[in-house]
Short mmCIF file of C-alpha atoms in Angstrom, two decimals:
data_model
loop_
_atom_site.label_atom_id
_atom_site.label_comp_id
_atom_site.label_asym_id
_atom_site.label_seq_id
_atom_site.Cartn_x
_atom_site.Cartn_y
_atom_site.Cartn_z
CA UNK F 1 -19.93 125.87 84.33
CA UNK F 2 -16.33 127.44 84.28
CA UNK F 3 -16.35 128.69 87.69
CA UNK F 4 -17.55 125.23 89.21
CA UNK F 5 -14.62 123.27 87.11
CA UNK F 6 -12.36 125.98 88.99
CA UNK F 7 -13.46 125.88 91.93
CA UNK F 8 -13.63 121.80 92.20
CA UNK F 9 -9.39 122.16 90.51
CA UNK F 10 -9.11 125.10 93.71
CA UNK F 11 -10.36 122.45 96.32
CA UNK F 12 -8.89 119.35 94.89
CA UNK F 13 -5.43 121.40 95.03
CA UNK F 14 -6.41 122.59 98.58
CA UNK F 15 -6.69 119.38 99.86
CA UNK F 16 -3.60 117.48 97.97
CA UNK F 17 -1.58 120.70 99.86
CA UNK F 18 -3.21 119.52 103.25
CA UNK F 19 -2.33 116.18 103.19
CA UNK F 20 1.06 116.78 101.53
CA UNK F 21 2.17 119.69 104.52
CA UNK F 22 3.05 118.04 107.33
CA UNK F 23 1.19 119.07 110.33
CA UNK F 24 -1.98 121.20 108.69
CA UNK F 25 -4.13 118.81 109.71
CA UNK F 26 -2.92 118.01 112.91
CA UNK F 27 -4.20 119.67 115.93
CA UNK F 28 -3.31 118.92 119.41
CA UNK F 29 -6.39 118.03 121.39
CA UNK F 30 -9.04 120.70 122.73
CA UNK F 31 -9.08 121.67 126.25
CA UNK F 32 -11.82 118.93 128.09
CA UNK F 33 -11.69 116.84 125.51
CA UNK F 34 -10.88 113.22 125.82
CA UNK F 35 -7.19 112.45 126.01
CA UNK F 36 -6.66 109.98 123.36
CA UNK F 37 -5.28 106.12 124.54
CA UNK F 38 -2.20 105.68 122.96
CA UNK F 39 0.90 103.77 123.51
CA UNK F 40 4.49 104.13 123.83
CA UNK F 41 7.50 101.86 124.56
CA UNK F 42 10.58 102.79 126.61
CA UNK F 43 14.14 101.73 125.17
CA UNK F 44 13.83 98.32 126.61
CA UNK F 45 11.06 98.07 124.72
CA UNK F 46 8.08 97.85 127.62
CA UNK F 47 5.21 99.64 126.66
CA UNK F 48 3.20 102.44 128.28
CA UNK F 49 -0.53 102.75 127.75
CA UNK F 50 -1.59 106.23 128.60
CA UNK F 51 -5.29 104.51 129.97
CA UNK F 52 -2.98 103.18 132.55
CA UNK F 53 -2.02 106.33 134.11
CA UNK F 54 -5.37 107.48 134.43
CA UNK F 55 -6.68 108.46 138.08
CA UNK F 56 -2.91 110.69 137.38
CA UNK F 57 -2.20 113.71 136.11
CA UNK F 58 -0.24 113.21 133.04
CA UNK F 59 2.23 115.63 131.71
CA UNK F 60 3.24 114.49 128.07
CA UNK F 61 6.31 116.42 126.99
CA UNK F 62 6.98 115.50 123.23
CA UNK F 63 10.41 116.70 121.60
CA UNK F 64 12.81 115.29 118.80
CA UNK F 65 15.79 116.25 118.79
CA UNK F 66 16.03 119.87 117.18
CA UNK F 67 13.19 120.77 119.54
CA UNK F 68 14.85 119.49 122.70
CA UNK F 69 15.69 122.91 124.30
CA UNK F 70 12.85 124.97 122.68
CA UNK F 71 10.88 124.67 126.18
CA UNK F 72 14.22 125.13 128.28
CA UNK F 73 12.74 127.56 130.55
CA UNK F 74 9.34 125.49 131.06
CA UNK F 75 11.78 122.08 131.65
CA UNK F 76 13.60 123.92 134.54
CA UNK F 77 10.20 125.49 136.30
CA UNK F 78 9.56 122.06 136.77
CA UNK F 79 12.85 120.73 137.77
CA UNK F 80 12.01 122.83 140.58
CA UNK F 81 8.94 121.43 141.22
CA UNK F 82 10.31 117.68 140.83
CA UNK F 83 12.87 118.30 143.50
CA UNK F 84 10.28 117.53 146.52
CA UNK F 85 8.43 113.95 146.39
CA UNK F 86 4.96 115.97 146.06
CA UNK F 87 4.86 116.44 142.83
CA UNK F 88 7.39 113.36 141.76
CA UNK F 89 4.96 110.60 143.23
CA UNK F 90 1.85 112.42 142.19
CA UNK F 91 2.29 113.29 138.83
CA UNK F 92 3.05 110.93 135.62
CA UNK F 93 5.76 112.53 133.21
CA UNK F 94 5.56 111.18 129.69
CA UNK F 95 8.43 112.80 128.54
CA UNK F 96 8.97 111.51 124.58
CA UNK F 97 10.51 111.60 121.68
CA UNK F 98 9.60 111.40 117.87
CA UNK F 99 11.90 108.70 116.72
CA UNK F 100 10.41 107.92 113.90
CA UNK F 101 13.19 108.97 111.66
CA UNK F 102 15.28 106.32 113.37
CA UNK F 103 13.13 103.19 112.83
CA UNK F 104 15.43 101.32 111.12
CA UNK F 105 18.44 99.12 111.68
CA UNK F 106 21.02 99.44 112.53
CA UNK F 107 20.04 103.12 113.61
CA UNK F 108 17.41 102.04 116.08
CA UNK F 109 19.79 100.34 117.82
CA UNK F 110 22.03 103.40 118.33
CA UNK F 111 18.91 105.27 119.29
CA UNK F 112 17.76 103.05 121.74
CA UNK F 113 21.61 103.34 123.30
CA UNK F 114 21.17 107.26 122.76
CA UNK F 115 17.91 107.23 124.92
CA UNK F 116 19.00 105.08 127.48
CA UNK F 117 21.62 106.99 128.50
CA UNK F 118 19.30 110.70 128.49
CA UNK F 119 17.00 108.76 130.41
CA UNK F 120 19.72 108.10 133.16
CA UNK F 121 20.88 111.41 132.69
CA UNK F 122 17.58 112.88 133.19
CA UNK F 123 16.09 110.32 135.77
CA UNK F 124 13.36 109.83 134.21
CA UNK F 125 12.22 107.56 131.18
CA UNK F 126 11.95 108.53 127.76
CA UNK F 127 9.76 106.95 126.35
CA UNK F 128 9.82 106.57 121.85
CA UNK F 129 7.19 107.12 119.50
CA UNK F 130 8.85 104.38 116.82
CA UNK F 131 6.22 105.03 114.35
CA UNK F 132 4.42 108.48 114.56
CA UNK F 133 1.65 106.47 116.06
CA UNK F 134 1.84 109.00 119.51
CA UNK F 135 2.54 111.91 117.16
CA UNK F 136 -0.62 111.31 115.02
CA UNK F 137 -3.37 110.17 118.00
CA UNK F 138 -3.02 113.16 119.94
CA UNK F 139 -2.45 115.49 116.60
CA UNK F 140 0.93 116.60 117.99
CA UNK F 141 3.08 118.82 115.84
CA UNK F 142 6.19 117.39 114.14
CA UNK F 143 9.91 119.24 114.62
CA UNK F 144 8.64 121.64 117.67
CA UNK F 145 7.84 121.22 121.35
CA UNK F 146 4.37 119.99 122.32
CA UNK F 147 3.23 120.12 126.15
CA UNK F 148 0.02 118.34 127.01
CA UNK F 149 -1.25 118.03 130.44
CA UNK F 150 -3.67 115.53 131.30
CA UNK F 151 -5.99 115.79 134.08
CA UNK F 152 -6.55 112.82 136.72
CA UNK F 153 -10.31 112.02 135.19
CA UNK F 154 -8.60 111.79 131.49
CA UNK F 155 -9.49 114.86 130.01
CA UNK F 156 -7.12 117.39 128.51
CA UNK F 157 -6.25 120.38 130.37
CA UNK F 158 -3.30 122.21 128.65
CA UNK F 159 -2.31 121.70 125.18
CA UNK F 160 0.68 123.83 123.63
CA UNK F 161 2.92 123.68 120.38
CA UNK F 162 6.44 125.25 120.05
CA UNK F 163 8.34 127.30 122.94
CA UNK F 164 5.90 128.81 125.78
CA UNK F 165 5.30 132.00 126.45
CA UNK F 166 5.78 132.89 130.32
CA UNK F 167 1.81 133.18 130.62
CA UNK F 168 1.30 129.81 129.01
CA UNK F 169 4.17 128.38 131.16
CA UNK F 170 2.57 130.08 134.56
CA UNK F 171 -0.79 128.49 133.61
CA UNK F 172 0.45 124.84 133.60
CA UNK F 173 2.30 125.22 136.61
CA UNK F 174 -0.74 126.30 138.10
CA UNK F 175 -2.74 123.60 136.70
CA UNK F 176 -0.28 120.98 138.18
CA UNK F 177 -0.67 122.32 141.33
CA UNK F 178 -4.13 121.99 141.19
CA UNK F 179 -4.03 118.98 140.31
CA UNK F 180 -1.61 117.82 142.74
CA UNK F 181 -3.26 119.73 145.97
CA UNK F 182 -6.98 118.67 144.43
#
């Protein structure tokens, strides 16, 4: 009788310490699996449904600010590639970021300013995940960089948390090509 009172206090403290660590029971979606349809909104405040894009490649970056330049090196492999109108017109970039810190006034509106002007920088949009709605549906890590590429038919074909490794970086490229030539 003791040992099943301690082990029900060992799992009802396991699981409090699951949902109280952010992230534990996130994971970012299996390779071939379904991409999840979630939504975003841009600055302005138009929204982006990611069922929209399908029949496209998508490549979902998703940074906050301390993670920005975690996938530097990954960011300027495919500068590279963005420079000819191959892979610009053929490819979907969801590049976003976790706002959700930010979702109040009047910082939202100095957010919204912040983004606007990276997304000219950049030209490209960024689009924000207001609520950790984005964050949570495709089981994205919080405070690191998350790569997801989705393939034209809507499954997942890369997933990857925090700063890539040169093999991991090599094997999206190639994947982006193959989905760009295929």
């Amino acid at each position: 009788m003791r040992s099943r009172g301690k082990a029900s206090k060992f799992m009802t403290a396991a699981a409090l310490a699951a949902a109280l660590v952010p992230g534990v029971s996130l994971a970012l979606p299996k390779e071939g699996a379904e991409a999840p349809n979630a939504r975003l909104e841009d600055a302005d405040g138009r929204a982006l449904q990611m069922s929209s894009l399908k029949g496209k490649p998508i490549l979902i970056v998703y940074e906050d600010k301390d993670s920005a330049a975690q996938n530097q090196p990954l960011k300027d492999d495919l500068s590279k590639l963005a420079q000819g109108d191959k892979y610009k017109q053929r490819i979907a970039l969801a590049a976003v970021a976790d706002v959700s810190g930010y979702d109040w006034w009047p910082a939202k509106g100095f957010v919204k300013d912040a983004i606007r002007e990276e997304s000219k920088k950049q030209k490209t949009t960024i689009y924000c995940d207001w609520d950790g709605s984005f964050r949570k549906a495709y089981g994205i890590r919080k405070g690191v960089s998350n790569v997801i590429l989705v393939g034209k038919d809507g499954r997942v074909l890369f997933a990857g948390s925090g700063a890539l490794g040169a093999t991991d970086r090599k094997k999206l490229i190639e994947l982006l090509g193959a989905q760009v030539e295929g």
